[in-house]
Amino acid sequence: GEDVEQSLFLSVREGDSSVINCTYTDSSSTYLYWYKQEPGAGLQLLTYIFSNMDMKQDQRLTVLLNKKDKHLSLRIADTQTGDSAIYFCAEISGYSTLTFGKGTMLLVSP
Amino acid sequence: DTAVSQTPKYLVTQMGNDKSIKCEQNLGHDTMYWYKQDSKKFLKIMFSYNNKELIINETVPNRFSPKSPDKAHLNLHINSLELGDSAVYFCASSQDLGSYGYTFGSGTRLTVV
């Protein structure tokens, strides 16, 4: 099957920017997503990007897509302690199901 | 109004027991899914159903049997529970196969002791 890879851990200070990276292998991926999971909670869709886009901005969130390198990133500006969570990259193509990366744990310290 | 609801939220049971987790969606979606999140937080697809028909069964043991009585419901029955079945199980739905908008339930935390 196709793989989605992420670094497992990121630690930043409050007020800094966070950048979470993801690589995927399925070149036919149509949509790419970022989900957030707070401790003990479910999956919250943060944002998504269509494969023909390079960038999408939504308030503090910026998604960058490099389709040639199959690289996706999520930048969180002015990171707050409430942003501490696990962030999952996910992709979907054709009639396949949503495939998740292993998640990046973001720890924001005061 | 909860879009995708799962019950129970928590389930603690002994090894060898049989248990069910229920999922219902009120979005009018045709496709429903079960995902398993293990202790390392890895999320893997288990099953997908489209209009009550099984589409995907991702090398899940036969002890797991999904049942879809209608397209708004996808229940998960697990026989002879094992310690390794302890996980969080997420139900999800989408408009149809190949649709890009998944809506997830809040998860069922299963602990087998």
PDB file of C-alpha atoms in Angstrom:
ATOM      1  CA  GLY A   1       0.000   0.000   0.000  1.00  0.00           C
ATOM      2  CA  GLU A   2       0.903   3.627  -0.179  1.00  0.00           C
ATOM      3  CA  ASP A   3       2.787   5.193   2.725  1.00  0.00           C
ATOM      4  CA  VAL A   4       2.499   8.532   4.458  1.00  0.00           C
ATOM      5  CA  GLU A   5       5.470   9.475   6.622  1.00  0.00           C
ATOM      6  CA  GLN A   6       5.811  12.099   9.334  1.00  0.00           C
ATOM      7  CA  SER A   7       8.373  12.914  11.981  1.00  0.00           C
ATOM      8  CA  LEU A   8       7.047  11.733  15.313  1.00  0.00           C
ATOM      9  CA  PHE A   9       7.759  14.649  17.606  1.00  0.00           C
ATOM     10  CA  LEU A  10       8.118  18.442  17.562  1.00  0.00           C
ATOM     11  CA  SER A  11       8.686  20.758  20.506  1.00  0.00           C
ATOM     12  CA  VAL A  12       8.324  24.546  20.272  1.00  0.00           C
ATOM     13  CA  ARG A  13       7.920  27.514  22.585  1.00  0.00           C
ATOM     14  CA  GLU A  14       4.691  29.470  22.820  1.00  0.00           C
ATOM     15  CA  GLY A  15       4.617  32.251  20.235  1.00  0.00           C
ATOM     16  CA  ASP A  16       7.000  30.507  17.836  1.00  0.00           C
ATOM     17  CA  SER A  17       5.938  29.064  14.494  1.00  0.00           C
ATOM     18  CA  SER A  18       5.596  25.297  14.174  1.00  0.00           C
ATOM     19  CA  VAL A  19       6.207  23.429  10.954  1.00  0.00           C
ATOM     20  CA  ILE A  20       5.053  19.838  10.666  1.00  0.00           C
ATOM     21  CA  ASN A  21       6.209  17.913   7.633  1.00  0.00           C
ATOM     22  CA  CYS A  22       4.780  14.960   5.773  1.00  0.00           C
ATOM     23  CA  THR A  23       5.806  12.935   2.738  1.00  0.00           C
ATOM     24  CA  TYR A  24       3.596  10.619   0.769  1.00  0.00           C
ATOM     25  CA  THR A  25       4.215   8.100  -1.968  1.00  0.00           C
ATOM     26  CA  ASP A  26       0.970   7.962  -3.939  1.00  0.00           C
ATOM     27  CA  SER A  27       1.455  10.278  -6.893  1.00  0.00           C
ATOM     28  CA  SER A  28      -2.241  10.079  -7.698  1.00  0.00           C
ATOM     29  CA  SER A  29      -3.248  11.569  -4.337  1.00  0.00           C
ATOM     30  CA  THR A  30      -6.114  13.943  -4.966  1.00  0.00           C
ATOM     31  CA  TYR A  31      -6.654  15.539  -1.590  1.00  0.00           C
ATOM     32  CA  LEU A  32      -4.269  15.907   1.326  1.00  0.00           C
ATOM     33  CA  TYR A  33      -5.441  16.628   4.830  1.00  0.00           C
ATOM     34  CA  TRP A  34      -4.286  17.680   8.245  1.00  0.00           C
ATOM     35  CA  TYR A  35      -6.146  16.322  11.246  1.00  0.00           C
ATOM     36  CA  LYS A  36      -5.631  17.256  14.893  1.00  0.00           C
ATOM     37  CA  GLN A  37      -6.151  14.924  17.816  1.00  0.00           C
ATOM     38  CA  GLU A  38      -6.041  16.295  21.340  1.00  0.00           C
ATOM     39  CA  PRO A  39      -5.376  13.869  24.230  1.00  0.00           C
ATOM     40  CA  GLY A  40      -8.272  11.480  24.705  1.00  0.00           C
ATOM     41  CA  ALA A  41     -10.282  13.137  21.950  1.00  0.00           C
ATOM     42  CA  GLY A  42     -11.378  12.298  18.426  1.00  0.00           C
ATOM     43  CA  LEU A  43     -10.075  13.483  15.064  1.00  0.00           C
ATOM     44  CA  GLN A  44     -10.648  17.088  14.113  1.00  0.00           C
ATOM     45  CA  LEU A  45     -10.219  18.092  10.467  1.00  0.00           C
ATOM     46  CA  LEU A  46      -7.998  21.180  10.463  1.00  0.00           C
ATOM     47  CA  THR A  47      -7.580  21.864   6.791  1.00  0.00           C
ATOM     48  CA  TYR A  48      -7.100  20.197   3.439  1.00  0.00           C
ATOM     49  CA  ILE A  49      -5.558  21.000   0.086  1.00  0.00           C
ATOM     50  CA  PHE A  50      -6.393  19.818  -3.385  1.00  0.00           C
ATOM     51  CA  SER A  51      -3.488  18.385  -5.323  1.00  0.00           C
ATOM     52  CA  ASN A  52      -3.499  21.122  -7.963  1.00  0.00           C
ATOM     53  CA  MET A  53      -2.806  23.774  -5.344  1.00  0.00           C
ATOM     54  CA  ASP A  54       0.574  24.838  -3.958  1.00  0.00           C
ATOM     55  CA  MET A  55      -0.546  26.672  -0.888  1.00  0.00           C
ATOM     56  CA  LYS A  56      -3.566  27.254   1.268  1.00  0.00           C
ATOM     57  CA  GLN A  57      -3.851  29.695   4.145  1.00  0.00           C
ATOM     58  CA  ASP A  58      -6.493  29.631   6.842  1.00  0.00           C
ATOM     59  CA  GLN A  59      -5.935  32.089   9.718  1.00  0.00           C
ATOM     60  CA  ARG A  60      -2.865  30.809  11.620  1.00  0.00           C
ATOM     61  CA  LEU A  61      -2.527  27.723   9.410  1.00  0.00           C
ATOM     62  CA  THR A  62      -0.566  27.579   6.168  1.00  0.00           C
ATOM     63  CA  VAL A  63      -0.408  24.399   4.102  1.00  0.00           C
ATOM     64  CA  LEU A  64       2.308  24.032   1.486  1.00  0.00           C
ATOM     65  CA  LEU A  65       2.257  21.273  -1.114  1.00  0.00           C
ATOM     66  CA  ASN A  66       5.222  20.308  -3.261  1.00  0.00           C
ATOM     67  CA  LYS A  67       3.702  17.762  -5.583  1.00  0.00           C
ATOM     68  CA  LYS A  68       6.964  17.031  -7.367  1.00  0.00           C
ATOM     69  CA  ASP A  69       8.639  15.974  -4.113  1.00  0.00           C
ATOM     70  CA  LYS A  70       5.370  14.611  -2.637  1.00  0.00           C
ATOM     71  CA  HIS A  71       5.924  16.817   0.387  1.00  0.00           C
ATOM     72  CA  LEU A  72       3.229  18.469   2.468  1.00  0.00           C
ATOM     73  CA  SER A  73       3.757  20.817   5.389  1.00  0.00           C
ATOM     74  CA  LEU A  74       1.591  22.521   7.970  1.00  0.00           C
ATOM     75  CA  ARG A  75       2.781  25.768   9.468  1.00  0.00           C
ATOM     76  CA  ILE A  76       1.103  27.057  12.616  1.00  0.00           C
ATOM     77  CA  ALA A  77       1.869  30.709  13.291  1.00  0.00           C
ATOM     78  CA  ASP A  78       2.047  32.070  16.865  1.00  0.00           C
ATOM     79  CA  THR A  79       1.760  28.578  18.351  1.00  0.00           C
ATOM     80  CA  GLN A  80      -0.208  28.412  21.591  1.00  0.00           C
ATOM     81  CA  THR A  81      -0.245  25.807  24.368  1.00  0.00           C
ATOM     82  CA  GLY A  82      -3.718  24.827  23.169  1.00  0.00           C
ATOM     83  CA  ASP A  83      -2.134  23.699  19.915  1.00  0.00           C
ATOM     84  CA  SER A  84      -0.401  20.838  21.749  1.00  0.00           C
ATOM     85  CA  ALA A  85      -1.788  17.699  20.144  1.00  0.00           C
ATOM     86  CA  ILE A  86      -1.008  14.993  17.615  1.00  0.00           C
ATOM     87  CA  TYR A  87      -1.217  16.132  14.001  1.00  0.00           C
ATOM     88  CA  PHE A  88      -1.964  13.598  11.307  1.00  0.00           C
ATOM     89  CA  CYS A  89      -1.272  14.025   7.645  1.00  0.00           C
ATOM     90  CA  ALA A  90      -3.643  11.997   5.430  1.00  0.00           C
ATOM     91  CA  GLU A  91      -4.167  11.462   1.736  1.00  0.00           C
ATOM     92  CA  ILE A  92      -6.807  10.050  -0.543  1.00  0.00           C
ATOM     93  CA  SER A  93      -6.810   9.155  -4.212  1.00  0.00           C
ATOM     94  CA  GLY A  94      -9.373   7.707  -6.573  1.00  0.00           C
ATOM     95  CA  TYR A  95     -11.642   5.247  -4.823  1.00  0.00           C
ATOM     96  CA  SER A  96      -9.150   4.394  -2.105  1.00  0.00           C
ATOM     97  CA  THR A  97      -9.769   5.147   1.522  1.00  0.00           C
ATOM     98  CA  LEU A  98      -8.203   7.866   3.615  1.00  0.00           C
ATOM     99  CA  THR A  99      -4.651   6.844   4.564  1.00  0.00           C
ATOM    100  CA  PHE A 100      -3.017   8.419   7.586  1.00  0.00           C
ATOM    101  CA  GLY A 101       0.559   9.108   8.551  1.00  0.00           C
ATOM    102  CA  LYS A 102       1.759   7.980  11.960  1.00  0.00           C
ATOM    103  CA  GLY A 103       1.169  11.395  13.478  1.00  0.00           C
ATOM    104  CA  THR A 104       3.433  14.139  14.825  1.00  0.00           C
ATOM    105  CA  MET A 105       3.145  14.992  18.486  1.00  0.00           C
ATOM    106  CA  LEU A 106       3.450  18.764  18.917  1.00  0.00           C
ATOM    107  CA  LEU A 107       4.403  19.939  22.393  1.00  0.00           C
ATOM    108  CA  VAL A 108       4.147  23.664  23.055  1.00  0.00           C
ATOM    109  CA  SER A 109       5.885  24.930  26.171  1.00  0.00           C
ATOM    110  CA  PRO A 110       5.118  28.280  27.845  1.00  0.00           C
TER     111      PRO A 110
ATOM    112  CA  ASP B   1     -27.158  16.872  16.404  1.00  0.00           C
ATOM    113  CA  THR B   2     -24.210  14.490  16.281  1.00  0.00           C
ATOM    114  CA  ALA B   3     -23.275  13.628  12.699  1.00  0.00           C
ATOM    115  CA  VAL B   4     -21.467  10.329  13.388  1.00  0.00           C
ATOM    116  CA  SER B   5     -22.165   8.813  16.764  1.00  0.00           C
ATOM    117  CA  GLN B   6     -20.555   5.757  18.315  1.00  0.00           C
ATOM    118  CA  THR B   7     -21.571   3.809  21.371  1.00  0.00           C
ATOM    119  CA  PRO B   8     -20.221   3.044  23.818  1.00  0.00           C
ATOM    120  CA  LYS B   9     -17.517   5.660  24.316  1.00  0.00           C
ATOM    121  CA  TYR B  10     -15.601   3.381  26.691  1.00  0.00           C
ATOM    122  CA  LEU B  11     -15.679  -0.398  26.885  1.00  0.00           C
ATOM    123  CA  VAL B  12     -13.724  -2.504  29.373  1.00  0.00           C
ATOM    124  CA  THR B  13     -14.093  -6.256  29.057  1.00  0.00           C
ATOM    125  CA  GLN B  14     -12.333  -9.505  29.779  1.00  0.00           C
ATOM    126  CA  MET B  15     -10.394 -11.629  27.337  1.00  0.00           C
ATOM    127  CA  GLY B  16     -12.534 -14.149  25.522  1.00  0.00           C
ATOM    128  CA  ASN B  17     -15.718 -12.066  25.653  1.00  0.00           C
ATOM    129  CA  ASP B  18     -17.739 -10.982  22.626  1.00  0.00           C
ATOM    130  CA  LYS B  19     -18.636  -7.311  22.293  1.00  0.00           C
ATOM    131  CA  SER B  20     -20.186  -4.905  19.800  1.00  0.00           C
ATOM    132  CA  ILE B  21     -19.605  -1.258  18.998  1.00  0.00           C
ATOM    133  CA  LYS B  22     -22.378   0.652  17.246  1.00  0.00           C
ATOM    134  CA  CYS B  23     -22.079   3.489  14.782  1.00  0.00           C
ATOM    135  CA  GLU B  24     -24.775   5.650  13.255  1.00  0.00           C
ATOM    136  CA  GLN B  25     -24.568   8.600  10.882  1.00  0.00           C
ATOM    137  CA  ASN B  26     -27.342  11.068  10.136  1.00  0.00           C
ATOM    138  CA  LEU B  27     -25.641  12.723   7.179  1.00  0.00           C
ATOM    139  CA  GLY B  28     -27.272  10.655   4.465  1.00  0.00           C
ATOM    140  CA  HIS B  29     -23.858   9.319   3.436  1.00  0.00           C
ATOM    141  CA  ASP B  30     -23.570   6.091   1.439  1.00  0.00           C
ATOM    142  CA  THR B  31     -20.156   4.951   2.685  1.00  0.00           C
ATOM    143  CA  MET B  32     -19.027   4.102   6.205  1.00  0.00           C
ATOM    144  CA  TYR B  33     -15.704   2.994   7.669  1.00  0.00           C
ATOM    145  CA  TRP B  34     -14.067   1.532  10.724  1.00  0.00           C
ATOM    146  CA  TYR B  35     -10.562   2.643  11.669  1.00  0.00           C
ATOM    147  CA  LYS B  36      -8.399   1.278  14.482  1.00  0.00           C
ATOM    148  CA  GLN B  37      -5.975   3.478  16.429  1.00  0.00           C
ATOM    149  CA  ASP B  38      -3.446   1.428  18.381  1.00  0.00           C
ATOM    150  CA  SER B  39      -1.445   2.356  21.472  1.00  0.00           C
ATOM    151  CA  LYS B  40       1.171   4.103  19.299  1.00  0.00           C
ATOM    152  CA  LYS B  41      -1.611   6.265  17.818  1.00  0.00           C
ATOM    153  CA  PHE B  42      -1.287   4.652  14.378  1.00  0.00           C
ATOM    154  CA  LEU B  43      -4.591   4.869  12.466  1.00  0.00           C
ATOM    155  CA  LYS B  44      -5.421   2.047  10.076  1.00  0.00           C
ATOM    156  CA  ILE B  45      -8.482   1.332   7.976  1.00  0.00           C
ATOM    157  CA  MET B  46     -10.250  -1.891   8.926  1.00  0.00           C
ATOM    158  CA  PHE B  47     -13.399  -1.969   6.808  1.00  0.00           C
ATOM    159  CA  SER B  48     -15.389   0.148   4.448  1.00  0.00           C
ATOM    160  CA  TYR B  49     -19.012  -0.364   3.442  1.00  0.00           C
ATOM    161  CA  ASN B  50     -20.794   1.283   0.567  1.00  0.00           C
ATOM    162  CA  ASN B  51     -24.574   1.130   0.632  1.00  0.00           C
ATOM    163  CA  LYS B  52     -24.506  -1.815   3.041  1.00  0.00           C
ATOM    164  CA  GLU B  53     -22.008  -3.717   0.885  1.00  0.00           C
ATOM    165  CA  LEU B  54     -18.519  -4.620   2.134  1.00  0.00           C
ATOM    166  CA  ILE B  55     -15.902  -2.947  -0.032  1.00  0.00           C
ATOM    167  CA  ILE B  56     -12.655  -3.207   1.900  1.00  0.00           C
ATOM    168  CA  ASN B  57     -11.486  -5.673   4.512  1.00  0.00           C
ATOM    169  CA  GLU B  58      -7.908  -4.857   5.380  1.00  0.00           C
ATOM    170  CA  THR B  59      -6.418  -8.116   6.711  1.00  0.00           C
ATOM    171  CA  VAL B  60      -8.487  -7.962   9.854  1.00  0.00           C
ATOM    172  CA  PRO B  61      -8.906 -11.226  11.823  1.00  0.00           C
ATOM    173  CA  ASN B  62     -12.137 -13.122  11.263  1.00  0.00           C
ATOM    174  CA  ARG B  63     -13.057 -12.403  14.873  1.00  0.00           C
ATOM    175  CA  PHE B  64     -14.035  -8.929  13.671  1.00  0.00           C
ATOM    176  CA  SER B  65     -17.331  -8.899  11.824  1.00  0.00           C
ATOM    177  CA  PRO B  66     -18.882  -5.662  10.605  1.00  0.00           C
ATOM    178  CA  LYS B  67     -22.626  -5.524  10.087  1.00  0.00           C
ATOM    179  CA  SER B  68     -24.502  -2.878   8.163  1.00  0.00           C
ATOM    180  CA  PRO B  69     -28.271  -3.249   8.635  1.00  0.00           C
ATOM    181  CA  ASP B  70     -28.849  -0.111   6.580  1.00  0.00           C
ATOM    182  CA  LYS B  71     -26.624   2.552   5.100  1.00  0.00           C
ATOM    183  CA  ALA B  72     -26.898   4.763   8.196  1.00  0.00           C
ATOM    184  CA  HIS B  73     -25.479   2.125  10.510  1.00  0.00           C
ATOM    185  CA  LEU B  74     -22.244   0.163  10.628  1.00  0.00           C
ATOM    186  CA  ASN B  75     -21.715  -1.943  13.709  1.00  0.00           C
ATOM    187  CA  LEU B  76     -18.562  -3.800  14.668  1.00  0.00           C
ATOM    188  CA  HIS B  77     -18.823  -7.123  16.452  1.00  0.00           C
ATOM    189  CA  ILE B  78     -15.716  -8.665  17.950  1.00  0.00           C
ATOM    190  CA  ASN B  79     -15.602 -12.309  19.067  1.00  0.00           C
ATOM    191  CA  SER B  80     -13.189 -13.858  21.537  1.00  0.00           C
ATOM    192  CA  LEU B  81     -11.545 -10.599  22.489  1.00  0.00           C
ATOM    193  CA  GLU B  82      -7.765 -10.606  22.915  1.00  0.00           C
ATOM    194  CA  LEU B  83      -5.452  -8.228  24.766  1.00  0.00           C
ATOM    195  CA  GLY B  84      -4.145  -6.931  21.442  1.00  0.00           C
ATOM    196  CA  ASP B  85      -7.612  -5.745  20.486  1.00  0.00           C
ATOM    197  CA  SER B  86      -7.277  -2.935  23.023  1.00  0.00           C
ATOM    198  CA  ALA B  87      -7.381   0.251  20.967  1.00  0.00           C
ATOM    199  CA  VAL B  88      -9.551   3.185  20.035  1.00  0.00           C
ATOM    200  CA  TYR B  89     -11.963   2.380  17.227  1.00  0.00           C
ATOM    201  CA  PHE B  90     -13.203   5.224  15.039  1.00  0.00           C
ATOM    202  CA  CYS B  91     -16.217   5.106  12.801  1.00  0.00           C
ATOM    203  CA  ALA B  92     -16.404   7.491   9.842  1.00  0.00           C
ATOM    204  CA  SER B  93     -18.643   8.203   6.877  1.00  0.00           C
ATOM    205  CA  SER B  94     -18.372   9.901   3.513  1.00  0.00           C
ATOM    206  CA  GLN B  95     -20.865  10.830   0.817  1.00  0.00           C
ATOM    207  CA  ASP B  96     -19.816   7.897  -1.341  1.00  0.00           C
ATOM    208  CA  LEU B  97     -16.797   5.870  -2.443  1.00  0.00           C
ATOM    209  CA  GLY B  98     -14.083   8.186  -3.602  1.00  0.00           C
ATOM    210  CA  SER B  99     -15.649  11.125  -1.792  1.00  0.00           C
ATOM    211  CA  TYR B 100     -13.108  13.301  -0.099  1.00  0.00           C
ATOM    212  CA  GLY B 101     -14.938  14.550   2.953  1.00  0.00           C
ATOM    213  CA  TYR B 102     -14.815  12.079   5.848  1.00  0.00           C
ATOM    214  CA  THR B 103     -16.706  12.753   9.051  1.00  0.00           C
ATOM    215  CA  PHE B 104     -15.375  10.878  12.087  1.00  0.00           C
ATOM    216  CA  GLY B 105     -17.095   9.744  15.233  1.00  0.00           C
ATOM    217  CA  SER B 106     -15.537  10.534  18.590  1.00  0.00           C
ATOM    218  CA  GLY B 107     -14.151   7.018  19.028  1.00  0.00           C
ATOM    219  CA  THR B 108     -14.692   4.013  21.288  1.00  0.00           C
ATOM    220  CA  ARG B 109     -11.867   3.174  23.663  1.00  0.00           C
ATOM    221  CA  LEU B 110     -11.799  -0.609  24.065  1.00  0.00           C
ATOM    222  CA  THR B 111      -9.730  -2.073  26.885  1.00  0.00           C
ATOM    223  CA  VAL B 112      -9.378  -5.833  27.125  1.00  0.00           C
ATOM    224  CA  VAL B 113      -8.166  -7.101  30.500  1.00  0.00           C
TER     225      VAL B 113
END
